[in-house]
PDB file of C-alpha atoms and ligand atoms in Angstrom:
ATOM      1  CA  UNK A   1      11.409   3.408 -20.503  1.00  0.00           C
ATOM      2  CA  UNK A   2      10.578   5.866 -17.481  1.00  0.00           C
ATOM      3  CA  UNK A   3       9.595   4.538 -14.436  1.00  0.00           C
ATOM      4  CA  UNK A   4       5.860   6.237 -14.984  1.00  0.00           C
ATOM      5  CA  UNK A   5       6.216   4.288 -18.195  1.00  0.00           C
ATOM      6  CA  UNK A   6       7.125   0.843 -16.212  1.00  0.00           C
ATOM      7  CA  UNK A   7       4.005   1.834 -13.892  1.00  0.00           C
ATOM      8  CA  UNK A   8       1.880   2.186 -16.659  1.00  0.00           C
ATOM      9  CA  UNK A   9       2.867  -1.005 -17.713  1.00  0.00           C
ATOM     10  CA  UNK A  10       2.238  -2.968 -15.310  1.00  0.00           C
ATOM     11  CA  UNK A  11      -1.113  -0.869 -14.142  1.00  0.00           C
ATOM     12  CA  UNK A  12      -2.281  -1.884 -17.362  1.00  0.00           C
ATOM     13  CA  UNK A  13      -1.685  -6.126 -16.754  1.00  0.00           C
ATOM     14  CA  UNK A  14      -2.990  -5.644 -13.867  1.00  0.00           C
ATOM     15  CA  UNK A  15      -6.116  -5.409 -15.394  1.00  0.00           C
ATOM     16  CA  UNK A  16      -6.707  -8.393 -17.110  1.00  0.00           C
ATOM     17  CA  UNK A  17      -6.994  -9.730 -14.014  1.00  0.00           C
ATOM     18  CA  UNK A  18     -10.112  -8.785 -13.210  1.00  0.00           C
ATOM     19  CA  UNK A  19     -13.441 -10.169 -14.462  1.00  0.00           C
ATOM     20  CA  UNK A  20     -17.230  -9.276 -14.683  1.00  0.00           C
ATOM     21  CA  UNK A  21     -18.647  -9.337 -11.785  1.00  0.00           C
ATOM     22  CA  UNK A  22     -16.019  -8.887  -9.224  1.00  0.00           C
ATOM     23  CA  UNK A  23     -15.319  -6.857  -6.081  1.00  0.00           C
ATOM     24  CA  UNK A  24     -12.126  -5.223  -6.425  1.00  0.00           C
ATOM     25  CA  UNK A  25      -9.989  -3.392  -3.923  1.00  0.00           C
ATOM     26  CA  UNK A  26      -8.132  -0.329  -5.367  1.00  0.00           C
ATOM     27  CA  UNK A  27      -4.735   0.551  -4.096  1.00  0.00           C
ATOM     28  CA  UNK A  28      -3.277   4.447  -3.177  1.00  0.00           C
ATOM     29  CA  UNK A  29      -0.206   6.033  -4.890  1.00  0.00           C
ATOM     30  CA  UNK A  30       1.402   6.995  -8.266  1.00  0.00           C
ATOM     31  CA  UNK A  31       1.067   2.911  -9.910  1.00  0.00           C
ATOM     32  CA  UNK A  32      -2.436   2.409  -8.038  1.00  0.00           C
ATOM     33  CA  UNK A  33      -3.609   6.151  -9.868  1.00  0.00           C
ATOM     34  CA  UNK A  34      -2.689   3.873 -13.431  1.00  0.00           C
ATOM     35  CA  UNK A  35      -4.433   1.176 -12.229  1.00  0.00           C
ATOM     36  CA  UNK A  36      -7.688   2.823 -11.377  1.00  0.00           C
ATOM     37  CA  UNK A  37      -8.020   4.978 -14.662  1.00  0.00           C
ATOM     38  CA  UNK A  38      -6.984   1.674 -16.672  1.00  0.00           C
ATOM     39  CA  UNK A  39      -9.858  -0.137 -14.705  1.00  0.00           C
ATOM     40  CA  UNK A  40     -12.118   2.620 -15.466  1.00  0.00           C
ATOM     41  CA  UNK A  41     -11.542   2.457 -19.478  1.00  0.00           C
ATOM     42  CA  UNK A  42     -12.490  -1.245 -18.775  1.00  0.00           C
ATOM     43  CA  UNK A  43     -15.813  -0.002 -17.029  1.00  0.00           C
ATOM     44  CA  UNK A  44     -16.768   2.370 -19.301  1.00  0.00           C
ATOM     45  CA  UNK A  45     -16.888  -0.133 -22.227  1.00  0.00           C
ATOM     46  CA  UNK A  46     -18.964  -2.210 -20.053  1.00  0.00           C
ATOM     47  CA  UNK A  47     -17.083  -4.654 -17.623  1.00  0.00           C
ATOM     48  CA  UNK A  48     -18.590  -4.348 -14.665  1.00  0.00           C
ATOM     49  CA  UNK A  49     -17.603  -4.979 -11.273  1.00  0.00           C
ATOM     50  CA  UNK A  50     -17.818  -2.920  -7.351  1.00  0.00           C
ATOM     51  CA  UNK A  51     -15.080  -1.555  -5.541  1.00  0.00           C
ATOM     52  CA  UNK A  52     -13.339  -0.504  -2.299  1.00  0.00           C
ATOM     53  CA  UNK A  53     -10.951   2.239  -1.839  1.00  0.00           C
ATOM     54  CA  UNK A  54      -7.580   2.240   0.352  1.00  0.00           C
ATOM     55  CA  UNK A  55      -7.745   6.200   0.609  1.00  0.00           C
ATOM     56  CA  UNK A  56     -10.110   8.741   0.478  1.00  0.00           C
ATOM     57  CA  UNK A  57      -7.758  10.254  -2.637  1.00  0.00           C
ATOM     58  CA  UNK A  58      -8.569   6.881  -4.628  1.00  0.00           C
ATOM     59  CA  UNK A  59     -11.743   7.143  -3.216  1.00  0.00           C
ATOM     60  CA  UNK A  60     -12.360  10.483  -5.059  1.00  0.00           C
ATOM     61  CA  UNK A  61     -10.712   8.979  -8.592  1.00  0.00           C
ATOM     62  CA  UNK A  62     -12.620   5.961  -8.646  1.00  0.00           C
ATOM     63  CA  UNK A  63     -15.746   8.194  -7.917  1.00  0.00           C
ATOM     64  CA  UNK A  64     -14.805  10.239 -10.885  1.00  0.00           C
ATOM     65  CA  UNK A  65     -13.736   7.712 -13.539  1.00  0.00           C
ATOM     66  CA  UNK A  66     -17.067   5.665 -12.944  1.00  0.00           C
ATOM     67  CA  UNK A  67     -16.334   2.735 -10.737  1.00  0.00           C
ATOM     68  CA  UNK A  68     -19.011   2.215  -8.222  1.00  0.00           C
ATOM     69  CA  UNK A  69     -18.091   1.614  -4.828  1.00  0.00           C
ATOM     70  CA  UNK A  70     -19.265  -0.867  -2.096  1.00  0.00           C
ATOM     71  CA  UNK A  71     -18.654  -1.196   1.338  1.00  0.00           C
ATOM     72  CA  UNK A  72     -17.482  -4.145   3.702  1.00  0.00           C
ATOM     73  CA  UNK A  73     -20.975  -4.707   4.691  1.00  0.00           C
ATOM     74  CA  UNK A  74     -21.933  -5.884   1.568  1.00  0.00           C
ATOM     75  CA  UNK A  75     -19.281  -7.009   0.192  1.00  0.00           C
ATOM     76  CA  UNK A  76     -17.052  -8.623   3.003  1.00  0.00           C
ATOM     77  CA  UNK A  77     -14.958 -10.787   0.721  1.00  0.00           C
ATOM     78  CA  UNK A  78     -13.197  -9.119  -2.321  1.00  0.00           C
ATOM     79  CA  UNK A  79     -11.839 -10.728  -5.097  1.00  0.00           C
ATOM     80  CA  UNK A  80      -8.764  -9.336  -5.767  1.00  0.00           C
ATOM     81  CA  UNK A  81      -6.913  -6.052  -4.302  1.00  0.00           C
ATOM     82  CA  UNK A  82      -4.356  -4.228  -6.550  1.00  0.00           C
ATOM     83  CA  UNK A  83      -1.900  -1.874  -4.571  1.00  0.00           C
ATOM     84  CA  UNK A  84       1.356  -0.540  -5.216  1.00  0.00           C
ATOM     85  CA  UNK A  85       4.432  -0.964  -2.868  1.00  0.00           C
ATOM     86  CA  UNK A  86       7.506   0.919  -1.587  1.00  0.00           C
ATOM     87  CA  UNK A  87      10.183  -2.088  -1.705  1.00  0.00           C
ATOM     88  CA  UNK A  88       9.305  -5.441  -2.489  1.00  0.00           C
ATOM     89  CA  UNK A  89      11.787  -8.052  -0.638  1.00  0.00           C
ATOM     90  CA  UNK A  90      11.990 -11.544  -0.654  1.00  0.00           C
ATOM     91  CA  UNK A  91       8.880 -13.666  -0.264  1.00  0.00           C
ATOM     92  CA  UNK A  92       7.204 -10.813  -1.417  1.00  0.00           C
ATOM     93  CA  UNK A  93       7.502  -9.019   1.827  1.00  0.00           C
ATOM     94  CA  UNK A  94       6.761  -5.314   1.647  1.00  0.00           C
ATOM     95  CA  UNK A  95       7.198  -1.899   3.115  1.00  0.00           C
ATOM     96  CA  UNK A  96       4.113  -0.058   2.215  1.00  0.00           C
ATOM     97  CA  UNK A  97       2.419   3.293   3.194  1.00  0.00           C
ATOM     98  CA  UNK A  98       4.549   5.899   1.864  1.00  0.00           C
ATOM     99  CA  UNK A  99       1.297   7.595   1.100  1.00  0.00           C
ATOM    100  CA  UNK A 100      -0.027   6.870   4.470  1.00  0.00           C
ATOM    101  CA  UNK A 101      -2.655   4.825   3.810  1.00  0.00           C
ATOM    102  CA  UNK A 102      -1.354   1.904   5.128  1.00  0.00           C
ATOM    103  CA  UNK A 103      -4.040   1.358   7.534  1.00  0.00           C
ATOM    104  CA  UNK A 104      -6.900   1.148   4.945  1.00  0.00           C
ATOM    105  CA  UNK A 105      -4.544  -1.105   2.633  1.00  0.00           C
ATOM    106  CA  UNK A 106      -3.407  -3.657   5.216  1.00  0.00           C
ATOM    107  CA  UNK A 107      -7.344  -4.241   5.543  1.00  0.00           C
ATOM    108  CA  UNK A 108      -7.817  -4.083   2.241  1.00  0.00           C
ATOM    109  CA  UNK A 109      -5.417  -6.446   1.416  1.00  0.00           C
ATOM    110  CA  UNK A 110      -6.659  -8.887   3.860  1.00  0.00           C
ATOM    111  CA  UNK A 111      -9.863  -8.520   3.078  1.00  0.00           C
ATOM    112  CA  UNK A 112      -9.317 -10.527  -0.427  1.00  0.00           C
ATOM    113  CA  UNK A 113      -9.030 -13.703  -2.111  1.00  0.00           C
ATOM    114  CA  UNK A 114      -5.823 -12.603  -3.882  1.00  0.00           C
ATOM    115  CA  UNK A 115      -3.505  -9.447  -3.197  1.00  0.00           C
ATOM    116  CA  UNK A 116      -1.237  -8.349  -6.310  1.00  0.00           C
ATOM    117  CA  UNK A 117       1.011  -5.584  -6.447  1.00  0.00           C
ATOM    118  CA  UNK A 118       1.887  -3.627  -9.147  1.00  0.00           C
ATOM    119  CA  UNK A 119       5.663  -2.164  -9.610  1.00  0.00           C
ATOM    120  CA  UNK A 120       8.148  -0.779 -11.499  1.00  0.00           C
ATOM    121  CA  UNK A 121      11.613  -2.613 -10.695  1.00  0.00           C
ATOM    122  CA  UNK A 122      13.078  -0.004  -8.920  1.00  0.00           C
ATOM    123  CA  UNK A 123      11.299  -1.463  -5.858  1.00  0.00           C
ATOM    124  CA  UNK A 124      12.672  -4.851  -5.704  1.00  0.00           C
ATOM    125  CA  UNK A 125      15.077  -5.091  -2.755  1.00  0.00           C
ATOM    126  CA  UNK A 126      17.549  -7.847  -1.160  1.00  0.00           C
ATOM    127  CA  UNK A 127      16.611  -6.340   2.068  1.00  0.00           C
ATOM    128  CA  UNK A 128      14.066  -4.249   3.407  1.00  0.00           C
ATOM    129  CA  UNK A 129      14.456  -0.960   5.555  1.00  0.00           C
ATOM    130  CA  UNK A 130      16.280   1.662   2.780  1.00  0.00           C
ATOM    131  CA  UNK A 131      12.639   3.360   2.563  1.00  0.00           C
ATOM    132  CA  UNK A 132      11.398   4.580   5.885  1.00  0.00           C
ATOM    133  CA  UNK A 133       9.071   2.237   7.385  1.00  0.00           C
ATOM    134  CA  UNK A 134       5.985   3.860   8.196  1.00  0.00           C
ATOM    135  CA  UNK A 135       4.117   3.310  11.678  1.00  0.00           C
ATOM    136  CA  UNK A 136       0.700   5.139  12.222  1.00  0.00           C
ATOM    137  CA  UNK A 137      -0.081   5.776  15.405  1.00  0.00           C
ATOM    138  CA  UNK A 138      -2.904   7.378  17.953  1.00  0.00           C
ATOM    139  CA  UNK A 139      -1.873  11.448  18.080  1.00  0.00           C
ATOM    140  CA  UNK A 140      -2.202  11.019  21.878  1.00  0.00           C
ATOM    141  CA  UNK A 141       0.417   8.261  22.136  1.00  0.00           C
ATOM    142  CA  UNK A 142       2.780   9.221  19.713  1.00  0.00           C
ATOM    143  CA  UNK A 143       5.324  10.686  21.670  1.00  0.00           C
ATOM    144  CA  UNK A 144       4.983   7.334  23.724  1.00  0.00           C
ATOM    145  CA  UNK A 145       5.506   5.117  20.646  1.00  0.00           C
ATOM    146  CA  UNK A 146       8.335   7.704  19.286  1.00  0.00           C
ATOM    147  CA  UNK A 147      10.514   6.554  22.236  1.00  0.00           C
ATOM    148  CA  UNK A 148       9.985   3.038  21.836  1.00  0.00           C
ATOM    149  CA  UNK A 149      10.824   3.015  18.630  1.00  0.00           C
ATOM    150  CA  UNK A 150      13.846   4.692  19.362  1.00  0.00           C
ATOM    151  CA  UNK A 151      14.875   2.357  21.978  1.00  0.00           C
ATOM    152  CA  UNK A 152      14.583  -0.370  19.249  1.00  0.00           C
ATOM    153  CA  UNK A 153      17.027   1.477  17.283  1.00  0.00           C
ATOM    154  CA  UNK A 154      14.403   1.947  14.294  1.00  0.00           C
ATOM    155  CA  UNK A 155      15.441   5.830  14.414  1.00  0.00           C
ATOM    156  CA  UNK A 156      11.365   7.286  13.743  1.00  0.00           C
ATOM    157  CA  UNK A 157      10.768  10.628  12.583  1.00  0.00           C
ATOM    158  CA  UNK A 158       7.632  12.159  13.116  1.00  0.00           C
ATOM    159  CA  UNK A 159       5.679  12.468   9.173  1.00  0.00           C
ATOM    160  CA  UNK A 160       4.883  16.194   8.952  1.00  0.00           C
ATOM    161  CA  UNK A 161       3.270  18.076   6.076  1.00  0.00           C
ATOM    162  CA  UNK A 162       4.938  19.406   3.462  1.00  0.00           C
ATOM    163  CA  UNK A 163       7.112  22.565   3.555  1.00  0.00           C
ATOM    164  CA  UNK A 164       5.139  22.451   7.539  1.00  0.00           C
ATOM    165  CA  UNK A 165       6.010  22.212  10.857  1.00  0.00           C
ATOM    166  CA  UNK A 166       2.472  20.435  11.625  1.00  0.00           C
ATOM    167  CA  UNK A 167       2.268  16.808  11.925  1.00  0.00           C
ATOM    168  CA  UNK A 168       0.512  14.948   8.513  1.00  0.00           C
ATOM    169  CA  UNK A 169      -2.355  13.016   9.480  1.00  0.00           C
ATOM    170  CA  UNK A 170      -3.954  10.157   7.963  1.00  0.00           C
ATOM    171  CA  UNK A 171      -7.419   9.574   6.658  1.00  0.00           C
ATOM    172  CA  UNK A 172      -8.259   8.210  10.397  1.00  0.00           C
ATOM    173  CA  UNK A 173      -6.587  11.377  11.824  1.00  0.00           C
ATOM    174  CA  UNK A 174      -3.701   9.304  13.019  1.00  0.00           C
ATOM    175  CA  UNK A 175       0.532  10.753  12.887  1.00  0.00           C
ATOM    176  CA  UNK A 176       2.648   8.451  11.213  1.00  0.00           C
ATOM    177  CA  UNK A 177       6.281   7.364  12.585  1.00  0.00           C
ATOM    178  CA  UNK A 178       8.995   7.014   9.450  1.00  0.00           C
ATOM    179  CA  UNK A 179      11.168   4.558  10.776  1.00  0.00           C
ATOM    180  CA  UNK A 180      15.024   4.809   8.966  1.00  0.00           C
ATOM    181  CA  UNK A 181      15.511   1.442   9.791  1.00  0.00           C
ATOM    182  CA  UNK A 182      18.721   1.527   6.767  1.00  0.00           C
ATOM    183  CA  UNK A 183      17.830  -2.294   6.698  1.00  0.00           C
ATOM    184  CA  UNK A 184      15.493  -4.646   8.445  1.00  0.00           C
ATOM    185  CA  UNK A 185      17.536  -7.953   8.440  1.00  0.00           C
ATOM    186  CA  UNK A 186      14.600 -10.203  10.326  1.00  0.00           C
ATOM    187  CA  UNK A 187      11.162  -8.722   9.273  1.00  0.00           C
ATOM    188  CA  UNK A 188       8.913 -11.243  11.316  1.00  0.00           C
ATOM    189  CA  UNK A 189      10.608  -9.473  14.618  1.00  0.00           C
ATOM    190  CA  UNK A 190      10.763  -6.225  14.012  1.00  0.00           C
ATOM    191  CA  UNK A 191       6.974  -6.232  12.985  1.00  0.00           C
ATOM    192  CA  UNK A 192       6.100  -7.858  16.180  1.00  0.00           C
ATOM    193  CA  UNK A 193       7.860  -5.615  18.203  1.00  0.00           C
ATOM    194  CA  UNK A 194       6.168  -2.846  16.923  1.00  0.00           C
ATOM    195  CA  UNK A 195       2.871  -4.038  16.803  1.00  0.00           C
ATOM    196  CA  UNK A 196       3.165  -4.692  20.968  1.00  0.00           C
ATOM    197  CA  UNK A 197       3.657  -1.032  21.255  1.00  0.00           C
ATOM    198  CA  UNK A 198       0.670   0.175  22.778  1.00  0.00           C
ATOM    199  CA  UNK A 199      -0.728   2.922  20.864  1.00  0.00           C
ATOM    200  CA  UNK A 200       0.760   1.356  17.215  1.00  0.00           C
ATOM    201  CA  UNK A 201      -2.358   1.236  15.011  1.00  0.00           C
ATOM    202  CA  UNK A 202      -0.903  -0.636  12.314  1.00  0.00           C
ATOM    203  CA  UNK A 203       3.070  -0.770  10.549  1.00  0.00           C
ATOM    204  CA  UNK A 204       3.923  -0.712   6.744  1.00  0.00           C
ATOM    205  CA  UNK A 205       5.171  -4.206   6.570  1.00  0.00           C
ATOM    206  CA  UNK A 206       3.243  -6.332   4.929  1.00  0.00           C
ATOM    207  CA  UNK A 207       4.556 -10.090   5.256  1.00  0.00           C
ATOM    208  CA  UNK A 208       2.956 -13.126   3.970  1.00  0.00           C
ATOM    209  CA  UNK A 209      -0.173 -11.129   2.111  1.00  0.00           C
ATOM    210  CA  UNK A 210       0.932 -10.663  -1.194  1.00  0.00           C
ATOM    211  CA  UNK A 211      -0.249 -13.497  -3.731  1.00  0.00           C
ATOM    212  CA  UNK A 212       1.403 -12.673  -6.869  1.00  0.00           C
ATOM    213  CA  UNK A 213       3.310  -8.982  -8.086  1.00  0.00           C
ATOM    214  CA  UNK A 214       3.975  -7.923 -11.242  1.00  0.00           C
ATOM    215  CA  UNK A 215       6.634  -5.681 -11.987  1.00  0.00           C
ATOM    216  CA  UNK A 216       7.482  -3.746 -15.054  1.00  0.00           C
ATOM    217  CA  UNK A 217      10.921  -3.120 -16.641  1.00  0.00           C
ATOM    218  CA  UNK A 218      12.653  -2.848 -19.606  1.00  0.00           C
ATOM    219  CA  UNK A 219      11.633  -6.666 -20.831  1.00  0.00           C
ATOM    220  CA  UNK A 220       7.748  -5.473 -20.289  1.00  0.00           C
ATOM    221  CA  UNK A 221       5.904  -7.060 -17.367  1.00  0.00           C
ATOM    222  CA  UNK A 222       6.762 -10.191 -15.447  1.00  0.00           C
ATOM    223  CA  UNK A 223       5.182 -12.241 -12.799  1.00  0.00           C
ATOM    224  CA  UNK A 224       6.976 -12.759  -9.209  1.00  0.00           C
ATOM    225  CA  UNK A 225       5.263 -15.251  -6.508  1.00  0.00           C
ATOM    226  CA  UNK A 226       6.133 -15.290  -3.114  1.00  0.00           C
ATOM    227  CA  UNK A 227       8.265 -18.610  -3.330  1.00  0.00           C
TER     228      UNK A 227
HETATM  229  C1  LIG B   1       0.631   4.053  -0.261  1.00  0.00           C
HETATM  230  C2  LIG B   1       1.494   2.928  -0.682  1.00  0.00           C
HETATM  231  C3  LIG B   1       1.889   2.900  -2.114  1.00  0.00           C
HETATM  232  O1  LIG B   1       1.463   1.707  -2.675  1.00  0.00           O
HETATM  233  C4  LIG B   1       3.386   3.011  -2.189  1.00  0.00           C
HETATM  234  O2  LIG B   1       3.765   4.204  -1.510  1.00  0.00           O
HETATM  235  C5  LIG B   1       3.864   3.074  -3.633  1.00  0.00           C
HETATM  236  O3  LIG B   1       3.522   4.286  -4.202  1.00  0.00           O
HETATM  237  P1  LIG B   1       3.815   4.615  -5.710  1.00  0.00           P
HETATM  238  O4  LIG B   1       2.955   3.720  -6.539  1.00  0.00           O
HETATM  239  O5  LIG B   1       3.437   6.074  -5.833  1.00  0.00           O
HETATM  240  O6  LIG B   1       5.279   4.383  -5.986  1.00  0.00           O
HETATM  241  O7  LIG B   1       1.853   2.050   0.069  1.00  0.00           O
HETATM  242  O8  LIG B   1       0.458   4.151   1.128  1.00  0.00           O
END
């Protein structure tokens, strides 16, 4: 099975999780794409439910498959949020944001009764830090927050666009700070440390959100909780 396969997969379970009715936030990357366009099948044979959009890419899909959207004002509490993940450590701790929309899916994500995250196995980890941990910051600030990070040994590299020299930007028209950590042995710390960085909007881990995930391998689909 390819990992697109495995994402597929586990796109697709995703699914029967949700129910008429319910307010749904939608996730941003390669397994969140799957998830959306499997959620749309479900909407075009009827199911129907709202959503809210971590990007303004899945914005755009969910637009054009046929899933309406709502907005935080009226619908403050979601049901569920579905979002892919980078690595997925123990407890269900996570790196996310390697499509920068970190931001928009920490919210997301906290903005629901449940959080699951779909993922093929290659993202299960004993340790966080391999993938660069992304920190978005304010453009003024940035080369503020680069040297902090750098004093806390978290080695950031400024995100820039591809084959560019220009700084990528995120849907808030924030830089983002890649962080080769090579491994983040306590999590808890090294996400408060950041977040007292003045000019830090918000950092990629995600620790003690994520409800369930399920992740997709060879055996087909299986469940993980965070204990
Ligand atoms: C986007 C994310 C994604 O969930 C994460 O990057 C995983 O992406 P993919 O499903 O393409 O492997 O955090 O900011």
């Amino acid at each position: 099975m390819t990992q697109d396969q495995s994402k597929l997969l586990a796109a697709k379970r995703a699914t029967d999780l949700i129910s008429d009715g319910m307010r749904v936030g939608l996730g941003t990357g390669t397994t969140s794409t799957f998830f959306i366009e499997e959620l749309a099948k479900r909407v075009r044979s009827g199911l129907r439910l709202k959503a809210i959009a971590t990007s303004t890419e899945s914005e755009r899909l969910a637009t054009e498959q046929g899933i309406e959207l709502t907005s935080f004002a009226d619908s403050p509490v979601l049901d569920l949020t579905v979002d892919g993940a980078d690595e997925i450590g123990p407890g269900l701790s996570l790196i996310k944001g390697g499509h920068g929309a970190l931001l928009r899916e920490k919210i997301i994500a906290s903005a629901a009764k449940a959080f699951v995250v779909i993922a093929d196995e290659s993202k299960i980890v004993s340790t966080l830090g391999k993938f660069p941990l992304p920190v978005e910051v304010i453009q003024l600030a940035e080369p503020l927050v680069y040297r902090k990070l750098l004093d806390l040994g978290l080695n950031p590299m400024l995100r820039l666009v591809a084959n560019g020299a220009v700084p990528w930007q995120t849907d808030e028209g924030n830089f983002i700070l890649d962080c080769h950590c090579g491994s983040i042995q306590d999590p808890e710390k090294t996400a408060a440390e950041i977040r007292s960085i003045i000019g830090v909007v918000e950092h990629g881990l995600f620790l003690r959100m994520a409800s369930m995930a399920l992740i997709a391998g060879q055996d087909g689909v299986r469940e993980v909780h965070p204990s």
